[in-house]
Backbone as a printed PyTorch tensor [residue, N CA C, xyz], in Angstrom:
tensor([[[-20.1890, -12.8140,  13.0340],
         [-19.6040, -13.9830,  12.5360],
         [-17.9620, -13.4150,  12.6120]],

        [[-17.7820, -12.1320,  12.2600],
         [-16.4450, -11.6050,  12.1380],
         [-15.8090, -11.5180,  13.4870]],

        [[-16.7830, -11.0630,  14.4380],
         [-16.4430, -10.7440,  16.0240],
         [-15.9050, -12.3120,  16.2770]],

        [[-16.4220, -13.3520,  15.9950],
         [-16.2420, -14.4750,  16.5870],
         [-14.6680, -15.1460,  16.0010]],

        [[-14.5840, -14.8110,  14.6780],
         [-13.1910, -15.0100,  14.1300],
         [-12.2220, -14.1430,  14.5660]],

        [[-12.3820, -12.8830,  15.0120],
         [-11.3310, -11.8950,  15.5080],
         [-11.0610, -12.6760,  16.9490]],

        [[-12.1900, -13.0210,  17.8630],
         [-11.6570, -13.4180,  19.0860],
         [-10.7950, -14.7390,  18.9790]],

        [[-11.2390, -15.4260,  18.1480],
         [-10.5320, -16.7090,  17.8320],
         [ -9.1850, -16.5830,  17.4640]],

        [[ -8.9940, -15.5060,  16.4970],
         [ -7.4090, -15.3010,  16.0660],
         [ -6.7360, -14.6740,  17.2340]],

        [[ -7.3120, -13.8250,  17.9970],
         [ -6.5740, -13.2650,  19.1920],
         [ -6.3650, -14.1470,  20.2580]],

        [[ -7.1870, -15.2720,  20.3790],
         [ -7.0050, -16.3670,  21.3560],
         [ -5.5600, -17.0930,  20.7560]],

        [[ -5.6600, -17.4140,  19.6500],
         [ -4.5920, -18.1040,  19.0560],
         [ -3.2910, -17.4120,  19.1700]],

        [[ -3.3470, -16.0120,  19.0030],
         [ -2.1350, -15.3010,  19.0390],
         [ -1.6890, -15.2030,  20.5430]],

        [[ -2.5990, -15.2220,  21.3940],
         [ -2.3980, -15.4030,  22.9360],
         [ -1.5270, -16.6530,  23.2270]],

        [[ -2.0530, -17.7230,  22.7670],
         [ -1.5930, -19.0210,  23.0240],
         [ -0.2200, -19.0330,  22.3310]],

        [[  0.0740, -18.5070,  21.2080],
         [  1.3250, -18.5590,  20.5250],
         [  2.2460, -18.0870,  21.2310]],

        [[  2.0340, -16.7660,  21.8560],
         [  2.9350, -16.0130,  22.4800],
         [  3.2770, -16.7070,  23.7280]],

        [[  2.3740, -17.6050,  24.5410],
         [  2.8790, -18.1710,  25.6050],
         [  3.7400, -19.4180,  25.3210]],

        [[  3.4640, -20.0970,  24.2800],
         [  4.3260, -20.9770,  23.7710],
         [  5.6350, -20.4110,  23.4010]],

        [[  5.7110, -19.5040,  22.6270],
         [  6.9070, -18.6700,  22.3450],
         [  7.6560, -18.4790,  23.5120]],

        [[  7.2210, -17.8250,  24.4370],
         [  7.7260, -17.5820,  25.8400],
         [  8.5260, -18.7940,  26.3690]],

        [[  7.6960, -19.8720,  26.4990],
         [  8.2000, -21.0020,  27.0310],
         [  9.4150, -21.4550,  26.1050]],

        [[  9.4530, -21.4930,  24.7990],
         [ 10.4770, -21.9130,  24.0350],
         [ 11.7380, -21.1690,  24.0780]],

        [[ 11.3300, -20.0130,  24.2510],
         [ 12.7080, -18.9270,  24.3750],
         [ 13.2110, -18.8580,  25.8060]],

        [[ 12.5280, -19.4240,  26.6770],
         [ 13.1650, -19.2120,  28.0380],
         [ 14.5280, -19.6840,  28.3050]],

        [[ 15.0910, -20.6750,  27.5950],
         [ 16.5230, -21.0530,  27.7140],
         [ 17.3730, -19.9940,  27.2440]],

        [[ 17.0200, -19.4320,  26.1610],
         [ 17.7590, -18.1680,  25.5260],
         [ 17.7330, -16.9690,  26.4100]],

        [[ 16.7560, -16.7250,  27.0000],
         [ 16.5540, -15.6200,  27.9700],
         [ 17.3210, -15.7390,  29.0980]],

        [[ 17.4060, -17.2590,  29.6050],
         [ 18.1820, -17.4980,  30.8980],
         [ 19.6550, -17.1090,  30.3680]],

        [[ 20.0150, -17.9090,  29.1750],
         [ 21.4590, -17.5530,  28.8930],
         [ 21.7760, -16.0790,  28.7060]],

        [[ 20.9680, -15.3950,  28.0290],
         [ 21.2690, -13.9420,  27.9270],
         [ 21.4820, -13.2580,  29.0440]],

        [[ 20.5800, -13.7430,  30.1030],
         [ 20.5830, -12.9730,  31.3820],
         [ 21.9280, -13.3170,  32.1970]],

        [[ 22.3950, -14.5070,  31.8090],
         [ 23.5610, -14.9050,  32.8300],
         [ 24.7920, -14.0890,  31.9480]],

        [[ 24.8520, -14.2020,  30.6620],
         [ 26.1200, -13.8100,  29.9230],
         [ 26.0290, -12.3180,  29.7870]],

        [[ 24.9430, -11.6190,  29.3530],
         [ 25.0310, -10.1770,  28.8300],
         [ 24.5210,  -9.4910,  30.2230]],

        [[ 23.6180, -10.1680,  30.9790],
         [ 23.1510,  -9.3930,  32.1870],
         [ 21.7170,  -8.6450,  31.7090]],

        [[ 21.1540,  -8.9910,  30.8120],
         [ 19.9370,  -8.4270,  30.2720],
         [ 19.2050,  -9.4770,  29.4290]],

        [[ 17.8980,  -9.8910,  29.8310],
         [ 17.0150, -10.7210,  29.1660],
         [ 16.1870, -10.0620,  28.1530]],

        [[ 15.6470, -10.6880,  27.0450],
         [ 14.7580, -10.3120,  26.2480],
         [ 13.2980,  -9.7720,  26.8990]],

        [[ 12.6280,  -8.7820,  26.5450],
         [ 11.5610,  -8.6000,  27.1920],
         [ 10.2060,  -9.1920,  26.6490]],

        [[ 10.1440, -10.6420,  26.9130],
         [  9.2300, -11.4210,  26.4770],
         [  7.8410, -11.3270,  27.5040]],

        [[  8.2020, -11.0460,  28.6210],
         [  6.9120, -10.8410,  29.4940],
         [  5.9600,  -9.6930,  28.9470]],

        [[  6.6460,  -8.5130,  28.5190],
         [  5.7160,  -7.4980,  28.0480],
         [  4.9890,  -7.6900,  26.8990]],

        [[  5.6060,  -8.6480,  25.9620],
         [  4.8530,  -9.1860,  24.7350],
         [  3.4700,  -9.7890,  25.2190]],

        [[  3.8250, -10.9210,  26.2040],
         [  2.7860, -11.7440,  26.7000],
         [  1.6840, -11.1030,  27.3390]],

        [[  2.0840, -10.0890,  28.2400],
         [  1.2680,  -9.2000,  29.0120],
         [  0.3560,  -8.2930,  28.0010]],

        [[  0.9960,  -7.7760,  27.0020],
         [  0.0380,  -6.8360,  26.0890],
         [ -0.8400,  -7.6820,  25.4550]],

        [[ -0.5130,  -8.8960,  24.9750],
         [ -1.5300,  -9.8340,  24.2490],
         [ -2.6980, -10.2430,  25.0870]],

        [[ -2.2030, -10.4220,  26.4660],
         [ -3.1180, -10.8740,  27.3610],
         [ -4.1260,  -9.9280,  27.6100]],

        [[ -3.7930,  -8.8350,  27.9530],
         [ -4.5880,  -7.5950,  28.1380],
         [ -5.6480,  -7.1780,  26.9790]],

        [[ -5.1040,  -7.4240,  25.7430],
         [ -5.8790,  -7.2570,  24.7290],
         [ -6.9730,  -8.5490,  24.4790]],

        [[ -6.5380,  -9.6930,  24.7500],
         [ -7.4050, -10.7570,  24.6410],
         [ -8.6500, -10.4630,  25.6440]],

        [[ -8.2810, -10.2650,  26.9190],
         [ -9.2180, -10.0560,  27.9480],
         [-10.0140,  -8.8100,  27.5860]],

        [[ -9.7140,  -7.9580,  27.1140],
         [-10.5620,  -6.8000,  26.8480],
         [-11.7150,  -7.1890,  25.7320]],

        [[-11.1960,  -7.8070,  25.0290],
         [-12.3370,  -8.4430,  23.9240],
         [-13.2710,  -9.4860,  24.3510]],

        [[-12.8270, -10.3330,  25.4290],
         [-13.5210, -11.5000,  26.0280],
         [-14.8390, -10.8560,  26.7260]]])
């Protein structure tokens, strides 16, 4: 039971990070154009994805 809840919570976190990446994309593009550096959103998404796939 706890394992199922843990997997569901991790899946929800994974989905949330994808949505967060999509929502913050305009900000990242603007930062890339003005400052020359974008926030490392891809690292966060990849890390959560690896963790989710390891538990699945």
